[in-house]
């Protein structure tokens, strides 16, 4: 399969979904990461163009850890909107990569760019499947299965599915460590090490489903719910690695 995860900023996908992407890669599937903004506000000071360049290098290093394909749309950090241009740009990513599974941010996450990224991801699906909407690649033949990633600090709606990432947590942290500028900034400004933060969140989600570490997801509430649950790693051919809520 082709598996695509979309985030607003460099490192968003790694925080909430990297363990699951690692599981897909280990099973032989193709993985893509799409970053919608250039992350140029991700520092306490400095030149925005320089910050964006640093964050691009970090995103590339992170994707290389698992051999993921990286798509960078380059929208300005803090000003991401569900607009015609961003829909068309992401529709072209969908057409080029042709995902069977799509992971998108939760529509109620704390950051406005995250919420916009969620809307862009879902609202571009129809465009990507519509032959009359011209982009550089042909229309997709079928919609991917869609899942919302978790929220930071587990705030919001309860998840529906958990993926065991116990054996992938170390590699997930390697991907996060590639985003060195962000971890340095968060240590200075908030006293937070987000490798530690991501580990704690994974442990808490693991506690909910009886594993050492997990990532959690839920399906969007719209029709049709496409192949819901059948495409997460571990459900069909690797028993015990996917857990569904009661």
Short mmCIF file of C-alpha atoms in Angstrom, two decimals:
data_model
loop_
_atom_site.label_atom_id
_atom_site.label_comp_id
_atom_site.label_asym_id
_atom_site.label_seq_id
_atom_site.Cartn_x
_atom_site.Cartn_y
_atom_site.Cartn_z
CA UNK A 1 0.00 0.00 0.00
CA UNK A 2 0.85 3.68 -0.18
CA UNK A 3 0.43 5.41 3.18
CA UNK A 4 0.44 9.20 3.47
CA UNK A 5 0.48 11.32 6.63
CA UNK A 6 -0.09 15.08 6.44
CA UNK A 7 0.87 17.66 9.05
CA UNK A 8 0.87 21.43 9.26
CA UNK A 9 4.48 21.80 10.44
CA UNK A 10 7.72 19.85 10.21
CA UNK A 11 7.61 17.37 13.15
CA UNK A 12 3.78 17.24 13.54
CA UNK A 13 3.55 13.85 11.86
CA UNK A 14 6.49 12.44 13.81
CA UNK A 15 4.98 13.39 17.17
CA UNK A 16 1.62 11.73 16.56
CA UNK A 17 2.03 9.14 13.82
CA UNK A 18 5.65 8.12 13.27
CA UNK A 19 5.40 4.81 15.11
CA UNK A 20 2.55 3.70 12.89
CA UNK A 21 4.40 4.80 9.75
CA UNK A 22 7.40 2.76 10.91
CA UNK A 23 5.16 -0.28 11.22
CA UNK A 24 3.97 0.21 7.65
CA UNK A 25 7.53 0.56 6.34
CA UNK A 26 8.64 -2.58 8.14
CA UNK A 27 5.76 -4.43 6.49
CA UNK A 28 7.00 -3.31 3.07
CA UNK A 29 4.56 -0.50 2.32
CA UNK A 30 5.46 2.89 0.83
CA UNK A 31 5.19 5.86 3.19
CA UNK A 32 4.87 9.56 2.44
CA UNK A 33 4.94 12.60 4.71
CA UNK A 34 3.41 15.87 3.54
CA UNK A 35 4.26 19.09 5.41
CA UNK A 36 2.00 22.00 4.52
CA UNK A 37 3.91 24.96 6.01
CA UNK A 38 7.59 25.89 6.01
CA UNK A 39 7.76 26.21 9.81
CA UNK A 40 9.40 29.62 9.62
CA UNK A 41 7.97 30.76 12.97
CA UNK A 42 9.62 27.86 14.76
CA UNK A 43 12.27 29.82 16.62
CA UNK A 44 12.36 32.61 19.25
CA UNK A 45 14.33 34.92 16.93
CA UNK A 46 16.29 35.02 13.70
CA UNK A 47 15.67 35.28 9.98
CA UNK A 48 12.52 33.50 8.82
CA UNK A 49 14.09 32.26 5.58
CA UNK A 50 16.97 30.73 7.54
CA UNK A 51 14.59 29.11 10.00
CA UNK A 52 12.56 27.62 7.13
CA UNK A 53 15.73 26.22 5.56
CA UNK A 54 16.79 24.62 8.84
CA UNK A 55 13.38 23.06 9.29
CA UNK A 56 13.39 21.69 5.76
CA UNK A 57 16.76 20.02 6.36
CA UNK A 58 15.46 18.54 9.61
CA UNK A 59 12.29 17.25 7.91
CA UNK A 60 14.37 15.59 5.22
CA UNK A 61 16.66 13.93 7.77
CA UNK A 62 13.63 12.64 9.67
CA UNK A 63 12.00 11.19 6.56
CA UNK A 64 15.29 9.53 5.60
CA UNK A 65 15.29 7.56 8.87
CA UNK A 66 12.54 5.33 7.47
CA UNK A 67 12.89 6.01 3.76
CA UNK A 68 9.68 8.03 3.55
CA UNK A 69 8.91 10.27 0.60
CA UNK A 70 8.64 13.91 1.66
CA UNK A 71 6.29 16.50 0.18
CA UNK A 72 6.78 20.15 1.19
CA UNK A 73 4.08 22.64 0.21
CA UNK A 74 5.82 25.67 1.77
CA UNK A 75 2.83 27.68 3.04
CA UNK A 76 3.75 30.37 5.62
CA UNK A 77 3.80 29.18 9.22
CA UNK A 78 0.83 30.52 11.19
CA UNK A 79 -1.11 31.45 8.07
CA UNK A 80 -2.34 28.10 6.79
CA UNK A 81 -5.86 28.26 5.40
CA UNK A 82 -8.23 25.91 3.65
CA UNK A 83 -8.17 27.89 0.42
CA UNK A 84 -8.59 26.97 -3.26
CA UNK A 85 -4.82 27.07 -3.78
CA UNK A 86 -3.98 24.83 -0.83
CA UNK A 87 -6.70 22.36 -1.77
CA UNK A 88 -5.39 22.12 -5.32
CA UNK A 89 -1.79 21.79 -4.11
CA UNK A 90 -2.66 18.96 -1.74
CA UNK A 91 -4.93 17.32 -4.33
CA UNK A 92 -1.85 17.09 -6.57
CA UNK A 93 0.08 15.40 -3.72
CA UNK A 94 -2.76 12.88 -3.39
CA UNK A 95 -2.72 12.26 -7.12
CA UNK A 96 1.05 11.91 -7.31
CA UNK A 97 1.41 9.60 -4.30
CA UNK A 98 -2.00 7.87 -4.67
CA UNK A 99 -2.39 6.80 -1.03
CA UNK A 100 -4.45 3.84 0.11
CA UNK A 101 -4.37 5.26 3.64
CA UNK A 102 -4.34 8.91 4.71
CA UNK A 103 -3.56 10.20 8.20
CA UNK A 104 -4.66 13.78 8.92
CA UNK A 105 -4.57 16.02 12.00
CA UNK A 106 -7.53 16.06 14.34
CA UNK A 107 -9.98 18.82 13.37
CA UNK A 108 -10.11 20.04 16.99
CA UNK A 109 -6.38 20.14 17.78
CA UNK A 110 -5.03 23.19 19.62
CA UNK A 111 -3.18 24.99 16.81
CA UNK A 112 -5.08 26.83 14.04
CA UNK A 113 -2.63 25.49 11.45
CA UNK A 114 -3.39 21.94 12.62
CA UNK A 115 -7.11 22.53 12.25
CA UNK A 116 -6.58 24.03 8.81
CA UNK A 117 -4.41 21.07 7.79
CA UNK A 118 -7.19 18.71 8.82
CA UNK A 119 -9.70 20.59 6.68
CA UNK A 120 -7.34 20.79 3.70
CA UNK A 121 -6.61 17.07 3.83
CA UNK A 122 -10.25 16.01 3.86
CA UNK A 123 -11.59 18.73 1.57
CA UNK A 124 -9.02 17.95 -1.12
CA UNK A 125 -10.16 14.35 -1.52
CA UNK A 126 -13.06 15.16 -3.83
CA UNK A 127 -10.86 17.41 -5.95
CA UNK A 128 -8.22 14.70 -6.24
CA UNK A 129 -10.85 12.26 -7.51
CA UNK A 130 -12.49 14.69 -9.95
CA UNK A 131 -11.13 14.36 -13.52
CA UNK A 132 -12.34 17.84 -14.47
CA UNK A 133 -10.09 19.44 -11.85
CA UNK A 134 -6.79 19.64 -13.69
CA UNK A 135 -3.46 19.30 -11.91
CA UNK A 136 -0.16 17.81 -13.00
CA UNK A 137 -1.26 14.22 -12.35
CA UNK A 138 -4.36 12.21 -13.27
CA UNK A 139 -7.26 11.89 -10.85
CA UNK A 140 -7.13 9.18 -8.21
CA UNK A 141 -9.32 6.13 -8.86
CA UNK A 142 -10.52 5.62 -5.27
CA UNK A 143 -10.55 7.53 -2.01
CA UNK A 144 -8.06 6.41 0.64
CA UNK A 145 -9.03 5.16 4.06
CA UNK A 146 -8.81 8.21 6.34
CA UNK A 147 -7.85 8.44 10.00
CA UNK A 148 -7.43 11.41 12.30
CA UNK A 149 -4.23 11.37 14.32
CA UNK A 150 -4.24 11.90 18.07
CA UNK A 151 -4.20 15.34 19.70
CA UNK A 152 -1.38 16.68 21.84
CA UNK A 153 -1.74 15.74 25.51
CA UNK A 154 -4.68 13.44 24.61
CA UNK A 155 -7.14 16.35 24.76
CA UNK A 156 -10.45 15.93 22.97
CA UNK A 157 -12.51 13.10 21.53
CA UNK A 158 -11.72 9.55 22.60
CA UNK A 159 -9.82 7.49 20.04
CA UNK A 160 -11.35 4.48 18.32
CA UNK A 161 -8.23 2.52 17.44
CA UNK A 162 -4.78 2.02 18.88
CA UNK A 163 -1.68 0.79 17.07
CA UNK A 164 1.01 -0.91 19.16
CA UNK A 165 4.30 0.91 18.55
CA UNK A 166 6.27 -0.77 21.35
CA UNK A 167 8.93 -2.04 18.94
CA UNK A 168 8.89 1.19 16.92
CA UNK A 169 9.19 3.77 19.69
CA UNK A 170 12.98 3.98 19.51
CA UNK A 171 12.90 4.71 15.79
CA UNK A 172 10.08 7.22 16.31
CA UNK A 173 12.33 9.06 18.75
CA UNK A 174 15.17 8.97 16.21
CA UNK A 175 12.86 10.72 13.73
CA UNK A 176 11.90 13.32 16.31
CA UNK A 177 15.55 13.87 17.26
CA UNK A 178 16.18 14.95 13.67
CA UNK A 179 14.12 18.06 14.45
CA UNK A 180 16.85 19.37 16.72
CA UNK A 181 16.02 23.06 16.41
CA UNK A 182 12.50 22.48 17.69
CA UNK A 183 13.56 20.43 20.67
CA UNK A 184 16.19 23.04 21.59
CA UNK A 185 13.59 25.80 21.33
CA UNK A 186 11.01 23.97 23.44
CA UNK A 187 13.57 23.19 26.12
CA UNK A 188 14.46 26.88 26.40
CA UNK A 189 10.97 28.39 26.16
CA UNK A 190 8.73 25.78 27.80
CA UNK A 191 11.10 23.49 29.66
CA UNK A 192 9.82 20.62 27.51
CA UNK A 193 11.84 17.87 25.87
CA UNK A 194 9.50 16.58 23.23
CA UNK A 195 11.21 13.23 22.96
CA UNK A 196 10.22 12.76 26.60
CA UNK A 197 6.80 14.25 25.85
CA UNK A 198 6.18 11.87 22.93
CA UNK A 199 7.33 8.91 25.02
CA UNK A 200 4.91 9.77 27.82
CA UNK A 201 2.00 10.14 25.39
CA UNK A 202 2.85 6.81 23.75
CA UNK A 203 3.05 5.13 27.17
CA UNK A 204 -0.35 6.51 28.19
CA UNK A 205 -1.99 5.35 24.96
CA UNK A 206 -0.29 1.99 25.45
CA UNK A 207 -1.73 1.76 28.94
CA UNK A 208 -5.20 2.13 27.46
CA UNK A 209 -4.81 -0.86 25.15
CA UNK A 210 -2.50 -3.13 27.12
CA UNK A 211 0.81 -2.49 25.34
CA UNK A 212 4.05 -0.76 26.28
CA UNK A 213 3.46 2.09 23.80
CA UNK A 214 0.79 2.98 21.26
CA UNK A 215 -0.54 5.65 18.93
CA UNK A 216 -4.25 6.38 18.75
CA UNK A 217 -6.57 7.28 15.90
CA UNK A 218 -10.20 7.81 15.04
CA UNK A 219 -12.18 7.85 11.82
CA UNK A 220 -13.74 11.05 10.49
CA UNK A 221 -17.47 11.34 10.96
CA UNK A 222 -18.66 11.48 7.39
CA UNK A 223 -20.08 9.14 4.78
CA UNK A 224 -18.67 6.89 3.45
CA UNK A 225 -16.43 5.48 6.16
CA UNK A 226 -14.07 3.87 3.68
CA UNK A 227 -12.60 0.50 4.67
CA UNK A 228 -12.61 1.63 8.28
CA UNK A 229 -10.12 -0.31 10.38
CA UNK A 230 -9.00 -2.73 7.69
CA UNK A 231 -5.83 -0.91 6.76
CA UNK A 232 -4.11 -0.17 10.06
CA UNK A 233 -0.94 -2.18 10.63
CA UNK A 234 -1.41 -5.41 12.52
CA UNK A 235 -5.15 -5.82 12.12
CA UNK A 236 -5.22 -8.53 9.47
CA UNK A 237 -1.88 -10.30 9.15
CA UNK A 238 -0.16 -9.37 12.43
CA UNK A 239 -2.59 -10.23 15.23
CA UNK A 240 -2.39 -8.30 18.45
CA UNK A 241 -0.92 -5.11 17.02
CA UNK A 242 -4.11 -3.16 16.52
CA UNK A 243 -6.75 -2.60 19.16
CA UNK A 244 -10.28 -1.32 18.79
CA UNK A 245 -12.20 0.45 21.52
CA UNK A 246 -15.34 -1.01 23.01
#
